Structure formats: C-alpha cells, structure tokens
Amino acid sequence: MIENYLQTLVKDAAEQLGLSLSVSQVVIETSKDAAHGDYATNIAMQLSRQLRKNPREVASQLIARLDQSKMEKIEIAGPGFINFFLKPSALTQYIPLIIEQGENFGNGAKQQKTVNIEFVSANPTGKLHLGHARGASVGDSLARLFTKSGYEVIKEFYVNDAGVQINNLGHSLYTRYLNLLGINKAMPENGYFSEDLIAIAQMLMDEVGDAYKEENDTSLEFFKSRGSSIFLDIIRQDLAAFKVIFDVYSFESKVKEKDAISRLLTKLAPYTYVEEGATFLRTTQFGDDKDRVIIKSNGEHTYFLPDIVYHLDKLGRKADLLIDVLGADHHGYIGRMKSALQMFGYGPETLEVQIIQMVRIIKDGEELKMSKRTGNAITLEELIAEVGVDAARYFFIAKSASTHFDFDLNLAQERTSANPVYYAQYAHARLSAVLSKGTIYPLDTSGNGLHTAEELSLVKQLIAYPGVVLDATTTREPYKVANYIQKLASLVHSYYTEVRILDDTNPLLTSARLGLSKATQIILKDALSLLGVSAPISM
RNA sequence: GUCCCGGUAGCUCAGUCGGAUAGAGCAACAGCCUUCUAAGCUGUGGGUCGGGCGUUCGAAUCGCUCCCGGGACGCCA
C-alpha cells in the first residue's frame, strides 16, 4: 500500500545517488505525533554510517531527488528522520479500493501452499475447560489468518482414543456404573472424578440396565468406547458453540491400525539402538537434547511412535506446513518430533509448534487450582454461558499466546464494558446505524473532500490493515489483530463524537463521510471475523 | 542443574527488522447527552521499562551476567 509506495520512492531516490537498496531495507513507520507528518523513515541515519556523512545531509540529498507529487511537504527532523506530509488525496485514494474489494481487502495473494493446523486435540475423557478454550481461540484465529493470507488451510483435531487415559476413563465410568447398580467398588487411583461421569453412567444404565454387571473385558470395552465417543460428541458441540469447526478429526485408533507401527519401526531402524532392554531413537542426531525411548523394556511402545505416524500421515495427505498448537507443558515434545520428521527427509521448518502458555484462574484475587480429581475446572460450556462467545474469544485472543494469562472470573462475570470486545462491536454498531439512516444521501466512495485530521487518521488506520494481517500471519500472533481493532474502534468513536456525519447543511460532505464510514465498517467487520467475533449492526 | 515463557503506570497488557517526549484499557479525579446509539467522548494525575555491565549517533528493544515468578525436563501420556 502506501508504505510500499514510499519505500519505492526512497529507493529510487537512493539509486540516483548511486546507492542500491532493497525495498525492505527502507523502513517506513507511521508517525505517532502529527507534528512528525504522516509517515517517516530513518533511512538517512542507516545510510550515514556506510556513507560516513552526517545523517541530516544524507536526508537532504535524498529529498532533493524524491518524487514529491503526492506530498504536501517533506521535512528533515531530529537526528535525521525524513518526515512525509502527504496530500489528503494520497491517502483517500484507497477508499474506493476498500469499498470495491469489501471483505477481500487485505487478502494475500494465492500461496499454493497448504497449512495443516492442529489444535485443541483434547482427550475425550472430559469436557473442555478454559485451557482448551485459549488453544481453540488462538488456533482458529490462526486458521482464519492463514486463509485470508492466501493459504489453503486444514483445521485438524487429533483424538487420543486408544491410550492409558481412555483406559482410565473406562475404569472410572464402569465403576460409577457398578456403584449405581448398588455394587460396591472403589474408584481407581488415577480416575476421573467429575460429576459428568456419574451422569453418563446413569444414562448408560438406563440404556443397558445391568447387562454389564459382570466384570470382564467386554464390559470394560463397552464403557471405554461409549464413554469416549460420548465425550467426543460433547466436545464437538461445545466447539461448535464456540464457533470453532474442524475440517478433520483424526483418531489415534485409526493411526495405529494395520501394521503402521511396525512399518514405521522398520524405517526408523537405522536410527535406533537398544540399551538396557529398551529401544532408543537417535533424535540427538537432529538437535534434540537426548535420545528418546520408543520401545520400553517391557515391549510396549511409547506414545512417541503413533505420534510420528500421525505427523507423517498429515504430511502425506497434503500439507506443506504443519502447525501444532500445544499447551506449554508440551514444549519438551518439539525437539523430538522435529528430529523424527527430519529422519524422513523433511526440513526442520516443516513443523512449527505454537506454544500456548498457561491460563491461571483468578477468583476473588486468588489463584484457583484446577484439579482433575475434584473436577472443579471451569468448562468451556460454563464460560460461554457466563460471558458469551464473542467476549470469551476476544478475551483469549487479545493477549499474546506466549504470555501467561490470568483469567479473572469476577471480571468476566461482570459482563460490563470493561471487556474491550464491546467497545469494538459498539463502534461497528454505530457505523451501521449511521449508514442505514444515511441511505437518503448518495454514497460517495471516491474519498474526495475528506480532509480533517480525524478523517485522515482514520483513513491511515484503514490503509494499515493489509500490513497488520500479513504481520499477524507471519508472526503467528493473532493478538495483533485485536490491537489493531482497539485502535480503529477508538478512532471511530472519536470521529463519531467530534463530527456530525449526517449533516443536512452539507450533503456533499455527508456523502463523502458516509463513504468513509462504509470503508471503516467493512474493515472493522472483517478484522473481527478474523478473531471469530461477530459484528452486530445494533447493540 | 538444563530448557521454555514472563518481569514496562495501582491492575491487565501493547510497544512497528534498535529511533523523536515509553503507550492503551481498567481503576482514580474533573468535565460532556434538545441533534446520527453516553456500551461513548475530552482532559488530569500516575514510570529507577527487575538490577548491573557492554555494543552505538541512539537501547524497553541487541549481547553478557545476576535476581524474581510460572512451566517443562521419566522406559508418563
């Protein structure tokens, strides 16, 4: 956009001085202070070292060779900044483009690349809780960002339906069932103690009566498979209510089917050795901290093996990049999986792991420890009921995923304007109201006639949108979109308060302002949609 | 002991490949609704950017080191 235009101007001017610069070397920043113009560059200070000249002198030589047709003026300031003061038309010329492209404004060029984003991937042994909700928000927004940036995206959920956890679930559920039948049996040591399990046991008892009162493998198998499939259904429903829809559910049980594990072992053979009865994989050859056990001395394989099969499966289906969104407790897992994939010839950059830091629950100013045993976790379902989908998603996304997150229950339950999502949605609602009342005026989409400081700073913020989308995608940081939204909403509210948009005494200006409102509404709505947050037309 | 994340206003957090006077929201205080939605706007106060050393025209940002908080380091999943 405009940054690119300015970069090229500077580059051309530098070439006339006999300097060859790449466009990306010219850093254009938006000025914080209006006295510093609309945009600024520090290029003269960067160049002064290699030219061994005073930066202000370099700046004046550049300016003398710069195309100034779209400038009101150019100034050298401070130690050697070049400040650009643009003509209003240089900014407002983008308004027709925004209105014409609509929600496609800011889209990236087609990438011919497929990104597989795996997130949530909770065990089907209980309901989703707040930790999962953060992963769901971040993963889903990443998917939306990649889609907007031109990638093919696959959203994937991996279901661990064949491991120790499911065994625990089966035993716990079965025990609850037997208890309901009046048979005395203690819950397993590592069992699941949540209330939900009792309800499900009751449901199954109503369905099958005492058919499974004999303790045997068939009985246990029934409770394992029914329990996990019931929980998976609940998980899917909760996610759908949270506006997170997965394209693919992959099941561990399917991954392990046939002889997938033994075939994998054959291929990994060159990288293995046996020590004290266990088989190790030489992941250190590819940068891991230590070699990893893949077959325990008791002959069972570790979880690492099916995970490798699964990742190879994802790559084999169609994916140029795998992104795993995982909780912070998984960070030790990154090195070994990257190593394993390299054994199959994939570069280390094929797999990216986005670590989501912990969520701490704060209630009455104190941390609330969540415990599987007592089942006191706050569920996603409860979260949605308490604060709503929009507020919850915005809450989770508005902070960098790499920072520890304090979720203040009292604040969330207040349901007041303290939550920034309302601020942004309200801005959209106000614009919508003005536009619908303004239909009696013709919509001027040209941008001509806009000139006040409020109008131009709003336009500058609109122009910045494509850059924000790109930046948020390449850094995998959706919170940057939230920051952008807050700034945009703030400009909208100021503008709305300072300026009477629908002005009977000046229909021409009204039409132009409606055009600006329309363009702003388009971008605000699209930015919110990247976070999975709705843009209401009234509140 | 090793690795990861963090330490910026009373609280929660931003801070554009290192830039101009370090910002926003909340909280506090003072104003603004006969006119498009006051879930809003305007203004005020509030800082040893965890400490130290270094790199350079310039450091919250980069390097080294120390301190504090959270997490991970198993033939667990």
Short mmCIF file of C-alpha atoms in Angstrom, two decimals, chain A residues 195-445:
data_model
loop_
_atom_site.label_atom_id
_atom_site.label_comp_id
_atom_site.label_asym_id
_atom_site.label_seq_id
_atom_site.Cartn_x
_atom_site.Cartn_y
_atom_site.Cartn_z
CA GLU A 195 -19.89 -35.15 38.09
CA ASP A 196 -20.34 -35.61 34.36
CA LEU A 197 -19.14 -39.16 34.63
CA ILE A 198 -21.89 -40.07 37.06
CA ALA A 199 -24.48 -38.58 34.71
CA ILE A 200 -23.13 -40.56 31.79
CA ALA A 201 -23.05 -43.75 33.86
CA GLN A 202 -26.68 -43.14 34.75
CA MET A 203 -27.52 -42.61 31.09
CA LEU A 204 -25.82 -45.85 30.09
CA MET A 205 -27.51 -47.73 32.90
CA ASP A 206 -30.89 -46.51 31.69
CA GLU A 207 -29.93 -47.78 28.27
CA VAL A 208 -28.49 -51.23 29.04
CA GLY A 209 -29.72 -52.00 32.55
CA ASP A 210 -27.49 -54.44 34.38
CA ALA A 211 -26.20 -56.15 31.23
CA TYR A 212 -22.59 -55.33 32.15
CA LYS A 213 -22.62 -56.13 35.83
CA GLU A 214 -20.14 -58.97 35.27
CA GLU A 215 -16.65 -57.51 35.36
CA ASN A 216 -14.83 -58.64 32.24
CA ASP A 217 -13.09 -57.27 29.14
CA THR A 218 -16.30 -56.95 27.16
CA SER A 219 -17.85 -54.83 29.87
CA LEU A 220 -14.82 -52.61 30.17
CA GLU A 221 -14.56 -52.21 26.41
CA PHE A 222 -18.17 -51.05 26.27
CA PHE A 223 -17.55 -48.26 28.76
CA LYS A 224 -14.29 -47.24 27.15
CA SER A 225 -15.73 -46.86 23.69
CA ARG A 226 -19.10 -45.43 24.68
CA GLY A 227 -17.54 -43.06 27.20
CA SER A 228 -15.01 -41.66 24.78
CA SER A 229 -17.49 -41.27 21.96
CA ILE A 230 -19.98 -39.50 24.21
CA PHE A 231 -17.32 -37.09 25.38
CA LEU A 232 -16.13 -36.52 21.84
CA ASP A 233 -19.67 -35.57 20.87
CA ILE A 234 -19.85 -33.16 23.77
CA ILE A 235 -16.51 -31.67 22.77
CA ARG A 236 -17.64 -31.18 19.18
CA GLN A 237 -20.84 -29.50 20.30
CA ASP A 238 -19.03 -27.18 22.68
CA LEU A 239 -16.54 -26.24 19.99
CA ALA A 240 -19.32 -25.59 17.50
CA ALA A 241 -20.99 -23.33 20.07
CA PHE A 242 -17.63 -21.56 20.33
CA LYS A 243 -17.68 -21.13 16.54
CA VAL A 244 -14.76 -23.50 16.04
CA ILE A 245 -15.37 -26.08 13.33
CA PHE A 246 -12.73 -28.62 12.43
CA ASP A 247 -12.20 -29.95 8.93
CA VAL A 248 -10.67 -33.23 10.02
CA TYR A 249 -10.85 -35.41 13.10
CA SER A 250 -8.07 -37.98 13.16
CA PHE A 251 -8.24 -40.91 15.54
CA GLU A 252 -5.29 -42.50 17.23
CA SER A 253 -7.01 -45.86 16.94
CA LYS A 254 -7.07 -45.48 13.15
CA VAL A 255 -3.50 -44.22 13.00
CA LYS A 256 -2.37 -47.37 14.74
CA GLU A 257 -4.40 -49.65 12.52
CA LYS A 258 -2.86 -52.41 10.44
CA ASP A 259 0.88 -52.59 10.80
CA ALA A 260 1.58 -48.85 10.76
CA ILE A 261 3.73 -49.00 13.87
CA SER A 262 5.83 -51.95 12.73
CA ARG A 263 6.35 -50.40 9.30
CA LEU A 264 7.47 -47.21 10.98
CA LEU A 265 9.90 -49.18 13.14
CA THR A 266 11.43 -50.75 10.03
CA LYS A 267 12.03 -47.34 8.51
CA LEU A 268 13.42 -45.93 11.74
CA ALA A 269 15.75 -48.92 12.25
CA PRO A 270 18.90 -47.10 11.06
CA TYR A 271 18.42 -44.54 13.81
CA THR A 272 17.80 -46.91 16.69
CA TYR A 273 19.83 -48.75 19.29
CA VAL A 274 18.99 -50.94 22.25
CA GLU A 275 20.11 -50.14 25.75
CA GLU A 276 19.04 -51.91 28.95
CA GLY A 277 16.33 -53.68 27.05
CA ALA A 278 14.73 -50.55 25.64
CA THR A 279 14.91 -49.25 22.07
CA PHE A 280 16.07 -45.67 21.69
CA LEU A 281 15.75 -43.30 18.74
CA ARG A 282 18.79 -41.16 17.99
CA THR A 283 16.93 -37.85 17.94
CA THR A 284 20.10 -36.12 19.14
CA GLN A 285 21.43 -36.53 15.60
CA PHE A 286 18.92 -33.85 14.64
CA GLY A 287 19.36 -31.50 17.53
CA ASP A 288 17.21 -32.98 20.28
CA ASP A 289 18.50 -32.80 23.86
CA LYS A 290 18.63 -36.54 24.34
CA ASP A 291 17.70 -39.73 22.60
CA ARG A 292 14.16 -40.91 23.17
CA VAL A 293 12.77 -44.29 24.08
CA ILE A 294 10.38 -45.69 21.51
CA ILE A 295 10.02 -49.22 22.85
CA LYS A 296 10.09 -49.78 26.59
CA SER A 297 11.90 -52.75 28.08
CA ASN A 298 8.54 -54.36 28.75
CA GLY A 299 7.96 -54.44 24.99
CA GLU A 300 5.30 -51.71 24.81
CA HIS A 301 5.87 -48.77 22.54
CA THR A 302 5.76 -45.22 23.88
CA TYR A 303 3.36 -42.58 22.64
CA PHE A 304 6.07 -41.06 20.53
CA LEU A 305 5.64 -43.75 17.85
CA PRO A 306 1.98 -43.24 16.94
CA ASP A 307 2.60 -39.51 17.10
CA ILE A 308 5.27 -39.88 14.43
CA VAL A 309 2.95 -42.00 12.31
CA TYR A 310 0.29 -39.34 12.71
CA HIS A 311 2.54 -36.45 11.69
CA LEU A 312 3.77 -38.37 8.66
CA ASP A 313 0.14 -39.07 7.82
CA LYS A 314 -0.70 -35.37 7.91
CA LEU A 315 2.23 -34.56 5.64
CA GLY A 316 1.35 -37.42 3.33
CA ARG A 317 -2.23 -36.26 2.87
CA LYS A 318 -1.39 -32.75 1.73
CA ALA A 319 0.42 -30.17 3.75
CA ASP A 320 3.45 -28.02 3.19
CA LEU A 321 3.50 -26.79 6.74
CA LEU A 322 2.31 -28.38 9.95
CA ILE A 323 1.43 -26.19 12.89
CA ASP A 324 0.70 -27.80 16.25
CA VAL A 325 -0.88 -25.51 18.79
CA LEU A 326 0.03 -27.04 22.13
CA GLY A 327 -0.03 -26.18 25.79
CA ALA A 328 3.16 -25.05 27.47
CA ASP A 329 3.51 -28.42 29.18
CA HIS A 330 4.29 -29.96 25.79
CA HIS A 331 7.26 -27.87 24.92
CA GLY A 332 9.67 -30.75 25.55
CA TYR A 333 7.94 -32.51 22.71
CA ILE A 334 9.01 -30.09 19.98
CA GLY A 335 12.61 -31.20 19.59
CA ARG A 336 11.89 -34.90 19.35
CA MET A 337 9.12 -34.58 16.78
CA LYS A 338 11.14 -32.23 14.58
CA SER A 339 14.01 -34.70 14.79
CA ALA A 340 11.83 -37.63 13.82
CA LEU A 341 10.45 -35.81 10.80
CA GLN A 342 13.95 -34.99 9.66
CA MET A 343 14.70 -38.71 9.59
CA PHE A 344 12.16 -38.83 6.78
CA GLY A 345 13.78 -36.01 4.88
CA TYR A 346 11.55 -33.16 5.98
CA GLY A 347 13.25 -29.90 6.87
CA PRO A 348 13.10 -28.71 10.46
CA GLU A 349 10.82 -25.86 9.39
CA THR A 350 8.14 -28.29 8.21
CA LEU A 351 6.73 -28.50 11.71
CA GLU A 352 6.04 -25.45 13.82
CA VAL A 353 4.83 -25.72 17.35
CA GLN A 354 2.95 -22.76 18.75
CA ILE A 355 3.08 -22.94 22.50
CA ILE A 356 0.11 -21.56 24.36
CA GLN A 357 1.08 -20.50 27.84
CA MET A 358 -0.90 -21.47 30.90
CA VAL A 359 -4.16 -19.93 31.94
CA ARG A 360 -4.43 -19.11 35.60
CA ILE A 361 -7.86 -18.77 37.03
CA ILE A 362 -8.21 -15.88 39.43
CA LYS A 363 -11.18 -15.77 41.72
CA ASP A 364 -11.58 -13.16 44.44
CA GLY A 365 -7.99 -12.16 43.82
CA GLU A 366 -6.58 -15.62 44.37
CA GLU A 367 -5.45 -18.32 42.01
CA LEU A 368 -7.88 -21.19 41.67
CA LYS A 369 -6.14 -24.51 41.13
CA MET A 370 -7.89 -26.75 38.69
CA SER A 371 -7.93 -30.39 39.53
CA LYS A 372 -8.96 -33.41 37.56
CA ARG A 373 -9.63 -35.26 40.76
CA THR A 374 -12.15 -32.89 42.22
CA GLY A 375 -13.42 -31.88 38.80
CA ASN A 376 -13.58 -28.19 39.68
CA ALA A 377 -12.34 -26.96 36.32
CA ILE A 378 -14.30 -24.18 34.65
CA THR A 379 -15.67 -25.70 31.47
CA LEU A 380 -15.93 -24.09 28.08
CA GLU A 381 -19.67 -24.58 28.26
CA GLU A 382 -19.87 -22.61 31.50
CA LEU A 383 -17.61 -19.93 30.07
CA ILE A 384 -19.88 -19.44 27.08
CA ALA A 385 -22.93 -19.28 29.34
CA GLU A 386 -21.27 -16.73 31.63
CA VAL A 387 -19.58 -14.32 29.24
CA GLY A 388 -20.70 -15.28 25.73
CA VAL A 389 -18.72 -16.47 22.74
CA ASP A 390 -17.61 -13.07 21.47
CA ALA A 391 -16.29 -11.82 24.76
CA ALA A 392 -14.61 -15.11 25.59
CA ARG A 393 -12.85 -15.41 22.26
CA TYR A 394 -11.76 -11.80 22.33
CA PHE A 395 -10.51 -12.18 25.87
CA PHE A 396 -8.29 -15.10 24.92
CA ILE A 397 -7.02 -13.68 21.69
CA ALA A 398 -6.29 -10.16 22.87
CA LYS A 399 -3.09 -11.17 24.59
CA SER A 400 -0.03 -12.74 23.09
CA ALA A 401 -0.24 -16.52 23.35
CA SER A 402 3.26 -16.61 24.76
CA THR A 403 2.32 -14.71 27.89
CA HIS A 404 0.84 -16.30 30.95
CA PHE A 405 -2.78 -15.48 31.10
CA ASP A 406 -4.73 -14.52 34.17
CA PHE A 407 -8.39 -15.18 33.71
CA ASP A 408 -10.25 -13.13 36.26
CA LEU A 409 -13.55 -14.88 36.86
CA ASN A 410 -15.09 -11.96 38.70
CA LEU A 411 -14.22 -9.56 35.90
CA ALA A 412 -15.53 -11.90 33.22
CA GLN A 413 -18.76 -12.38 35.10
CA GLU A 414 -19.30 -8.66 35.46
CA ARG A 415 -20.19 -8.54 31.82
CA THR A 416 -19.58 -4.83 31.63
CA SER A 417 -17.86 -2.52 29.24
CA ALA A 418 -14.59 -3.43 30.95
CA ASN A 419 -14.35 -6.02 28.24
CA PRO A 420 -12.86 -4.42 25.12
CA VAL A 421 -14.91 -6.52 22.75
CA TYR A 422 -17.98 -4.37 23.43
CA TYR A 423 -16.02 -1.27 22.60
CA ALA A 424 -15.16 -2.62 19.17
CA GLN A 425 -18.61 -4.02 18.49
CA TYR A 426 -20.21 -0.77 19.56
CA ALA A 427 -18.10 1.11 17.04
CA HIS A 428 -19.39 -1.21 14.34
CA ALA A 429 -22.98 -0.78 15.51
CA ARG A 430 -22.69 2.99 15.46
CA LEU A 431 -21.31 3.00 11.92
CA SER A 432 -24.08 0.66 10.86
CA ALA A 433 -26.72 2.94 12.36
CA VAL A 434 -25.34 5.98 10.60
CA LEU A 435 -25.13 4.16 7.29
CA SER A 436 -28.67 2.91 7.50
CA LYS A 437 -30.01 6.36 8.41
CA GLY A 438 -27.86 7.89 5.71
CA THR A 439 -29.33 5.97 2.81
CA ILE A 440 -31.19 9.12 1.77
CA TYR A 441 -27.84 10.55 0.72
CA PRO A 442 -25.89 9.19 -2.22
CA LEU A 443 -22.83 7.24 -1.12
CA ASP A 444 -19.66 8.95 -2.29
CA THR A 445 -16.97 6.29 -2.43
#
